[in-house]
Short mmCIF file of C-alpha atoms in Angstrom, two decimals:
data_model
loop_
_atom_site.label_atom_id
_atom_site.label_comp_id
_atom_site.label_asym_id
_atom_site.label_seq_id
_atom_site.Cartn_x
_atom_site.Cartn_y
_atom_site.Cartn_z
CA UNK A 4 17.32 -8.09 -4.20
CA UNK A 5 15.69 -5.08 -2.56
CA UNK A 6 18.92 -4.09 -0.83
CA UNK A 7 20.86 -4.26 -4.09
CA UNK A 8 18.17 -2.12 -5.73
CA UNK A 9 18.52 0.54 -3.01
CA UNK A 10 22.29 0.48 -3.33
CA UNK A 11 22.11 0.91 -7.10
CA UNK A 12 19.59 3.72 -6.68
CA UNK A 13 21.86 5.56 -4.26
CA UNK A 14 24.85 5.02 -6.55
CA UNK A 15 22.91 6.53 -9.45
CA UNK A 16 22.04 9.53 -7.30
CA UNK A 17 25.66 10.00 -6.33
CA UNK A 18 26.75 9.82 -9.96
CA UNK A 19 24.07 12.33 -10.94
CA UNK A 20 25.24 14.76 -8.27
CA UNK A 21 28.85 14.36 -9.40
CA UNK A 22 27.85 15.13 -12.99
CA UNK A 23 25.71 18.06 -11.85
CA UNK A 24 22.60 16.63 -13.52
CA UNK A 25 18.99 16.96 -12.39
CA UNK A 26 19.74 18.26 -8.90
CA UNK A 27 16.26 19.73 -8.54
CA UNK A 28 14.64 16.33 -9.13
CA UNK A 29 16.76 14.19 -6.83
CA UNK A 30 14.16 13.94 -4.10
CA UNK A 31 11.34 12.88 -6.42
CA UNK A 32 12.63 9.28 -6.54
CA UNK A 33 11.88 8.56 -2.86
CA UNK A 34 8.58 8.03 -1.13
CA UNK A 35 9.63 10.57 1.55
CA UNK A 36 9.70 13.31 -1.06
CA UNK A 37 7.78 16.49 -0.16
CA UNK A 38 6.56 18.86 -2.86
CA UNK A 39 7.86 22.33 -2.01
CA UNK A 40 4.88 24.42 -3.04
CA UNK A 41 6.42 27.44 -1.24
CA UNK A 42 9.58 27.38 -3.33
CA UNK A 43 8.75 30.52 -5.32
CA UNK A 44 7.71 32.52 -2.24
CA UNK A 45 10.40 34.98 -1.19
CA UNK A 46 10.90 35.74 2.48
CA UNK A 47 12.90 38.32 4.40
CA UNK A 48 13.85 35.87 7.15
CA UNK A 49 16.78 33.49 6.77
CA UNK A 50 14.75 30.32 6.22
CA UNK A 51 17.65 28.36 4.69
CA UNK A 52 19.32 28.04 8.09
CA UNK A 53 17.51 24.71 8.63
CA UNK A 54 17.38 22.03 5.92
CA UNK A 55 15.87 18.56 5.57
CA UNK A 56 18.28 15.71 4.82
CA UNK A 57 17.24 12.20 3.74
CA UNK A 58 19.26 9.04 4.27
CA UNK A 59 18.80 5.42 3.21
CA UNK A 60 15.40 3.74 3.64
CA UNK A 61 12.79 5.87 5.41
CA UNK A 62 15.12 7.91 7.61
CA UNK A 63 15.42 11.65 7.43
CA UNK A 64 16.28 14.43 9.86
CA UNK A 65 16.73 18.20 10.12
CA UNK A 66 20.03 20.08 10.44
CA UNK A 67 21.15 23.66 10.91
CA UNK A 68 23.29 25.27 8.21
CA UNK A 69 25.64 27.05 10.58
CA UNK A 70 28.27 27.76 7.90
CA UNK A 71 25.74 29.41 5.53
CA UNK A 72 26.62 27.04 2.70
CA UNK A 73 25.00 27.62 -0.68
CA UNK A 74 22.99 24.41 -0.93
CA UNK A 75 20.39 23.17 -3.38
CA UNK A 76 17.92 20.31 -3.28
CA UNK A 77 19.80 17.18 -4.35
CA UNK A 78 23.21 18.12 -2.92
CA UNK A 79 25.13 15.53 -0.92
CA UNK A 80 26.17 16.92 2.45
CA UNK A 81 28.20 15.71 5.41
CA UNK A 82 26.22 16.21 8.62
CA UNK A 83 26.85 15.74 12.31
CA UNK A 84 26.37 12.25 13.74
CA UNK A 85 27.11 10.47 16.99
CA UNK A 86 29.96 9.71 16.60
CA UNK A 87 31.58 11.01 13.40
CA UNK A 88 29.62 12.25 10.41
CA UNK A 89 26.96 10.92 8.06
CA UNK A 90 26.23 11.48 4.36
CA UNK A 91 22.75 12.43 3.20
CA UNK A 92 20.84 14.14 0.39
CA UNK A 93 19.23 17.56 0.79
CA UNK A 94 15.52 17.11 0.06
CA UNK A 95 13.84 20.28 1.32
CA UNK A 96 14.75 23.90 2.01
CA UNK A 97 12.88 27.09 2.74
CA UNK A 98 9.69 27.95 4.60
CA UNK A 99 8.20 24.46 4.42
CA UNK A 100 10.95 22.92 6.56
CA UNK A 101 9.50 24.41 9.74
CA UNK A 102 6.10 22.89 8.99
CA UNK A 103 7.65 19.49 8.33
CA UNK A 104 9.52 19.61 11.62
CA UNK A 105 6.19 19.76 13.43
CA UNK A 106 5.10 16.49 11.82
CA UNK A 107 8.28 14.44 12.20
CA UNK A 108 10.52 13.56 15.10
CA UNK A 109 13.58 15.81 15.21
CA UNK A 110 16.87 14.72 16.80
CA UNK A 111 18.25 17.31 19.24
CA UNK A 112 21.64 17.49 20.97
CA UNK A 113 21.51 19.50 24.19
CA UNK A 114 18.27 21.06 22.97
CA UNK A 115 19.70 22.19 19.61
CA UNK A 116 19.64 20.85 16.09
CA UNK A 117 22.67 19.06 14.74
CA UNK A 118 24.92 20.83 12.23
CA UNK A 119 25.75 20.59 8.56
CA UNK A 120 29.52 20.33 8.24
CA UNK A 121 30.16 20.74 4.51
CA UNK A 122 29.23 19.62 1.06
CA UNK A 123 30.33 16.04 0.54
CA UNK A 124 33.78 15.77 -1.03
CA UNK A 125 34.92 12.98 -3.29
CA UNK A 126 36.70 11.30 -0.36
CA UNK A 127 33.46 11.35 1.64
CA UNK A 128 31.51 9.85 -1.27
CA UNK A 129 34.06 7.08 -1.80
CA UNK A 130 33.97 6.16 1.87
CA UNK A 131 30.15 6.23 1.81
CA UNK A 132 30.10 3.88 -1.19
CA UNK A 133 32.52 1.52 0.52
CA UNK A 134 30.33 1.44 3.65
CA UNK A 135 27.18 0.72 1.63
CA UNK A 136 28.90 -2.18 -0.17
CA UNK A 137 29.32 -3.92 3.22
CA UNK A 138 25.64 -3.76 4.21
CA UNK A 139 24.43 -6.95 2.53
CA UNK A 140 27.26 -9.17 3.81
CA UNK A 141 26.89 -7.64 7.27
CA UNK A 142 23.18 -8.46 7.31
CA UNK A 143 23.78 -12.11 6.32
CA UNK A 144 26.50 -12.53 8.93
CA UNK A 145 24.42 -10.83 11.66
CA UNK A 146 21.53 -13.23 10.96
CA UNK A 147 23.87 -16.17 11.52
CA UNK A 148 25.09 -14.68 14.81
CA UNK A 149 21.52 -14.11 16.01
CA UNK A 150 20.63 -17.70 15.04
CA UNK A 151 23.61 -19.08 16.98
CA UNK A 152 22.45 -17.15 20.06
CA UNK A 153 18.93 -18.63 19.54
CA UNK A 154 17.23 -15.24 19.59
CA UNK A 155 13.62 -15.04 18.43
CA UNK A 156 14.19 -12.15 16.03
CA UNK A 157 14.89 -11.44 12.38
CA UNK A 158 17.35 -8.84 11.13
CA UNK A 159 15.79 -7.36 8.01
CA UNK A 160 18.23 -4.65 6.98
CA UNK A 161 21.49 -2.93 7.89
CA UNK A 162 22.33 0.72 7.31
CA UNK A 163 25.90 1.96 7.65
CA UNK A 164 26.75 5.50 8.63
CA UNK A 165 28.49 7.61 6.00
CA UNK A 166 31.92 7.34 7.63
CA UNK A 167 31.57 3.57 8.29
CA UNK A 168 32.01 3.81 12.06
CA UNK A 169 28.43 2.91 13.00
CA UNK A 170 25.60 0.75 11.67
CA UNK A 171 21.86 0.53 12.38
CA UNK A 172 20.45 -3.01 12.49
CA UNK A 173 16.72 -3.11 11.74
CA UNK A 174 15.02 -6.16 13.23
CA UNK A 175 11.52 -7.54 13.69
CA UNK A 176 10.40 -9.56 16.72
CA UNK A 177 7.09 -10.61 18.22
CA UNK A 178 8.10 -9.99 21.82
CA UNK A 179 10.86 -8.53 23.93
CA UNK A 180 14.38 -9.69 22.99
CA UNK A 181 17.48 -9.54 25.17
CA UNK A 182 20.11 -8.70 22.55
CA UNK A 183 22.89 -7.43 24.84
CA UNK A 184 25.16 -10.34 23.94
CA UNK A 185 24.26 -9.88 20.29
CA UNK A 186 25.44 -6.27 20.37
CA UNK A 187 28.79 -7.36 21.85
CA UNK A 188 29.26 -10.03 19.20
CA UNK A 189 28.32 -7.67 16.36
CA UNK A 190 30.72 -5.00 17.64
CA UNK A 191 33.56 -7.56 17.93
CA UNK A 192 32.94 -9.01 14.46
CA UNK A 193 32.52 -5.81 12.46
CA UNK A 194 34.48 -3.33 14.63
CA UNK A 195 31.72 -0.74 14.58
CA UNK A 196 29.25 0.88 16.92
CA UNK A 197 25.93 -0.95 16.87
CA UNK A 198 22.41 0.48 17.12
CA UNK A 199 19.41 -1.86 17.19
CA UNK A 200 16.11 -0.54 15.85
CA UNK A 201 12.90 -2.55 16.02
CA UNK A 202 10.40 -2.23 13.17
CA UNK A 203 6.94 -3.71 12.62
CA UNK A 204 5.65 -6.14 10.01
CA UNK A 205 4.36 -3.30 7.83
CA UNK A 206 7.70 -1.50 7.88
CA UNK A 207 9.49 -4.71 6.94
CA UNK A 208 7.14 -5.29 4.00
CA UNK A 209 7.83 -1.72 2.89
CA UNK A 210 11.57 -2.32 2.94
CA UNK A 211 11.40 -5.66 1.10
CA UNK A 212 8.71 -4.62 -1.38
CA UNK A 213 6.59 -6.82 -3.61
CA UNK A 214 3.44 -7.00 -5.73
CA UNK A 215 0.03 -6.87 -4.08
CA UNK A 216 -3.13 -8.77 -5.08
CA UNK A 217 -4.22 -5.69 -7.06
CA UNK A 218 -1.28 -6.24 -9.42
CA UNK A 219 0.58 -3.09 -8.41
CA UNK A 220 3.62 -2.52 -6.21
CA UNK A 221 2.92 -2.42 -2.49
CA UNK A 222 1.74 0.94 -1.20
CA UNK A 223 4.05 0.70 1.82
CA UNK A 224 7.03 0.34 -0.53
CA UNK A 225 6.09 3.28 -2.76
CA UNK A 226 4.38 6.13 -0.92
CA UNK A 227 3.05 5.24 2.57
CA UNK A 228 5.24 6.76 5.30
CA UNK A 229 2.96 6.80 8.35
CA UNK A 230 1.15 3.56 9.13
CA UNK A 231 -2.35 4.04 10.55
CA UNK A 232 -3.92 1.18 12.51
CA UNK A 233 -6.39 -0.91 10.51
CA UNK A 234 -9.24 -2.79 12.21
CA UNK A 235 -11.96 -5.17 11.06
CA UNK A 236 -14.50 -2.37 11.56
CA UNK A 237 -13.23 -0.90 8.29
CA UNK A 238 -14.33 -4.08 6.49
CA UNK A 239 -17.68 -4.09 8.29
CA UNK A 240 -18.48 -0.52 7.29
CA UNK A 241 -17.73 -1.37 3.64
CA UNK A 242 -19.78 -4.59 3.66
CA UNK A 243 -16.69 -6.70 2.93
CA UNK A 244 -16.63 -10.37 3.85
CA UNK A 245 -14.54 -10.99 6.97
CA UNK A 246 -12.24 -13.52 5.32
CA UNK A 247 -8.77 -13.36 6.95
CA UNK A 248 -7.03 -14.70 3.86
CA UNK A 249 -8.45 -11.94 1.64
CA UNK A 250 -8.16 -9.11 4.17
CA UNK A 251 -4.51 -9.81 5.04
CA UNK A 252 -1.68 -8.30 3.04
CA UNK A 253 1.86 -9.48 2.31
CA UNK A 254 2.92 -8.63 5.86
CA UNK A 255 0.22 -10.81 7.43
CA UNK A 256 -1.62 -7.78 8.83
CA UNK A 257 -4.84 -6.19 7.60
CA UNK A 258 -4.42 -4.37 4.29
CA UNK A 259 -3.73 -0.66 4.54
CA UNK A 260 -6.07 -0.01 1.59
CA UNK A 261 -9.07 -0.88 3.79
CA UNK A 262 -8.80 2.66 5.16
CA UNK A 263 -8.66 4.42 1.79
CA UNK A 264 -12.43 4.69 1.20
CA UNK A 265 -13.55 4.18 4.79
CA UNK A 266 -14.41 7.85 5.38
CA UNK A 267 -16.57 7.90 2.23
CA UNK A 268 -18.50 4.82 3.35
CA UNK A 269 -19.02 6.20 6.86
CA UNK A 270 -20.22 9.53 5.47
CA UNK A 271 -22.66 7.75 3.11
CA UNK A 272 -24.16 5.74 5.99
CA UNK A 273 -24.81 8.66 8.33
CA UNK A 274 -28.55 8.74 7.65
CA UNK A 275 -28.99 4.99 7.16
CA UNK A 276 -31.45 3.17 9.46
CA UNK A 277 -30.22 0.27 11.64
CA UNK A 278 -30.11 -3.01 9.75
CA UNK A 279 -30.54 -5.33 12.74
CA UNK A 280 -34.28 -4.62 12.98
CA UNK A 281 -36.47 -7.00 10.90
CA UNK A 282 -39.34 -5.61 8.85
CA UNK A 283 -42.74 -7.11 9.63
CA UNK A 284 -45.67 -7.29 7.21
CA UNK A 285 -49.06 -8.94 7.53
CA UNK A 286 -47.88 -12.09 5.74
CA UNK A 287 -44.13 -12.38 6.39
CA UNK A 288 -41.13 -11.09 8.29
CA UNK A 289 -38.12 -9.80 6.38
CA UNK A 290 -34.56 -9.81 7.73
CA UNK A 291 -31.62 -7.78 6.50
CA UNK A 292 -29.52 -9.55 3.86
CA UNK A 293 -27.09 -7.03 2.32
CA UNK A 294 -26.76 -3.35 1.42
CA UNK A 295 -25.75 -1.28 -1.58
CA UNK A 296 -24.36 1.71 0.28
CA UNK A 297 -23.76 4.22 -2.51
CA UNK A 298 -27.12 3.46 -4.18
CA UNK A 299 -28.88 3.70 -0.79
CA UNK A 300 -30.60 0.32 -1.08
CA UNK A 301 -31.20 -2.36 1.56
CA UNK A 302 -31.86 -5.95 0.55
CA UNK A 303 -34.19 -8.03 2.73
CA UNK A 304 -35.02 -11.73 2.65
CA UNK A 305 -38.37 -13.16 3.78
CA UNK A 306 -38.47 -15.63 6.67
CA UNK A 307 -41.41 -17.73 7.86
CA UNK A 308 -43.58 -17.02 4.84
CA UNK A 309 -45.57 -19.53 2.86
CA UNK A 310 -43.61 -20.41 -0.24
CA UNK A 311 -39.95 -19.90 -1.20
CA UNK A 312 -37.96 -17.06 0.42
CA UNK A 313 -37.98 -13.81 -1.50
CA UNK A 314 -35.39 -11.06 -1.77
CA UNK A 315 -36.65 -7.49 -1.76
CA UNK A 316 -34.69 -4.31 -2.55
CA UNK A 317 -35.85 -1.21 -0.66
CA UNK A 318 -34.50 2.34 -0.54
CA UNK A 319 -33.38 3.48 2.89
CA UNK A 320 -36.21 6.04 3.14
CA UNK A 321 -38.74 3.26 2.66
CA UNK A 322 -36.98 1.17 5.32
CA UNK A 323 -37.22 4.06 7.79
CA UNK A 324 -40.92 4.43 7.06
CA UNK A 325 -41.66 0.74 7.64
CA UNK A 326 -39.59 0.67 10.83
CA UNK A 327 -41.61 3.60 12.20
CA UNK A 328 -44.85 1.78 11.31
CA UNK A 329 -43.69 -1.40 13.08
CA UNK A 330 -42.70 0.64 16.12
CA UNK A 331 -46.24 2.06 16.30
CA UNK A 332 -47.71 -1.42 16.01
CA UNK A 333 -48.72 -1.19 12.36
CA UNK A 334 -47.82 -3.68 9.64
CA UNK A 335 -48.01 -2.95 5.92
CA UNK A 336 -49.64 -5.49 3.68
CA UNK A 337 -46.66 -5.53 1.32
CA UNK A 338 -43.25 -3.91 1.33
CA UNK A 339 -43.75 -2.54 -2.17
CA UNK A 340 -46.90 -1.95 -4.18
CA UNK A 341 -45.78 -3.80 -7.31
CA UNK A 342 -45.33 -7.12 -5.51
CA UNK A 343 -42.57 -8.95 -3.73
CA UNK A 344 -41.22 -10.95 -6.64
CA UNK A 345 -40.84 -8.01 -8.99
CA UNK A 346 -39.45 -5.59 -6.39
CA UNK A 347 -36.08 -7.25 -6.04
CA UNK A 348 -35.35 -7.38 -9.72
CA UNK A 349 -33.00 -4.84 -11.19
CA UNK A 350 -33.03 -3.70 -14.75
CA UNK A 351 -30.27 -5.35 -16.70
CA UNK A 352 -28.35 -2.61 -18.46
CA UNK A 353 -25.77 -5.01 -19.90
CA UNK A 354 -26.68 -6.93 -23.04
CA UNK A 355 -24.70 -10.13 -23.51
CA UNK A 356 -24.88 -10.25 -27.26
CA UNK A 357 -21.97 -12.58 -27.95
CA UNK A 358 -22.28 -14.85 -24.93
CA UNK A 359 -18.78 -14.27 -23.62
CA UNK A 360 -20.02 -13.83 -20.04
CA UNK A 361 -21.83 -17.18 -19.78
CA UNK A 362 -20.27 -19.58 -17.28
CA UNK A 363 -21.21 -22.69 -19.29
CA UNK A 364 -19.89 -21.44 -22.61
CA UNK A 365 -16.97 -23.91 -22.57
CA UNK A 366 -19.15 -26.96 -21.80
CA UNK A 367 -21.47 -26.46 -24.74
CA UNK A 368 -20.96 -28.79 -27.71
CA UNK A 369 -19.39 -27.12 -30.68
CA UNK A 370 -21.49 -26.72 -33.76
CA UNK A 371 -20.32 -28.60 -36.80
CA UNK A 372 -19.30 -26.25 -39.52
CA UNK A 373 -20.18 -27.65 -42.92
CA UNK A 374 -17.80 -26.51 -45.57
CA UNK A 375 -19.23 -25.84 -48.96
CA UNK A 376 -17.36 -27.52 -51.75
CA UNK A 377 -16.96 -25.92 -55.07
CA UNK A 378 -18.89 -27.30 -58.00
CA UNK A 379 -15.71 -27.92 -59.96
CA UNK A 380 -14.34 -30.17 -57.23
CA UNK A 381 -17.56 -32.10 -57.06
CA UNK A 382 -17.46 -32.78 -60.78
CA UNK A 383 -13.88 -34.01 -60.65
CA UNK A 384 -14.51 -36.45 -57.78
CA UNK A 385 -17.81 -37.69 -59.14
CA UNK A 386 -17.60 -41.36 -60.17
CA UNK A 387 -18.63 -42.17 -63.77
CA UNK A 388 -21.76 -44.26 -64.23
CA UNK A 389 -21.08 -47.74 -65.55
CA UNK A 390 -23.17 -48.81 -68.49
CA UNK A 391 -24.53 -52.28 -68.47
#
């Protein structure tokens, strides 16, 4: 379904270019789109000599406009490939291209950028459409061939070159795979040049797409281009329970969104005291229970005290003060002056007037509603008194 969606999206873009509609907004549909904030800045240098071209999926590269073609963002162009030519969409021009080249990997031939041949003609577009229509059937057939060879790999997507002479097979595998025989069989079956490209679990999830537990489309399928490593330390810093089922995403790896607010949490905890040191008083010892990071509150639970265990909420400055006292051999009588039981209670700012937040609201017996009958009805149904 995802492959058909990409094909339909590309077909719509081709039709829009042919009609001359919305050329300046063609790149805004892809997650690799870059906002050209330097578009209105005029420059003396010939900055349009290098352009950024985007292809299917998350592939884009940079080419030199050697023929000084008058191009605009959204134009379909035929560019140099190995072998033949490829069809792509111009997504960026001007001063910002040089800055983007520093961030992304650029393909060079003999130390030089590849060339832009021409604007795509109708013959080029028709051949490009014909090549894209073969991608889904090629992927299904290639999976069967890999299964017959008993290779521990999964082919997730196929991308044909614009002229149909070459195809890139994207696959995912846990270990090293010897696919030399697979390449021979694919070349014999489809009569094309074959390039194998390994991708990770996150990249595959981004290509397939889906809905996350938050109810929105996956971030990797909409806007994430560079995947940063995610570790369990991100969950520890944010006081999140280390439950593998909740921390894992659709790809089976840790969720990328664990890194979104990590820097904020780390910055908020810079001046926090260590939480592995228990607090000692004259009557009990309190161990760390949980923390409210943005409010700056530590929760402690009493251990070894006479009576039931008590939870106490303390600001971090108070925790530092008590830790310094314990280090000097001093023990406070109480953690807070107003008493242990009252210190952990928070003021309830929410008033449950209707009772819709009660957990036992469905188990309560329903009250019988007594309907009031009209006096006229009562008189009609009243039985007449029999005279003796």
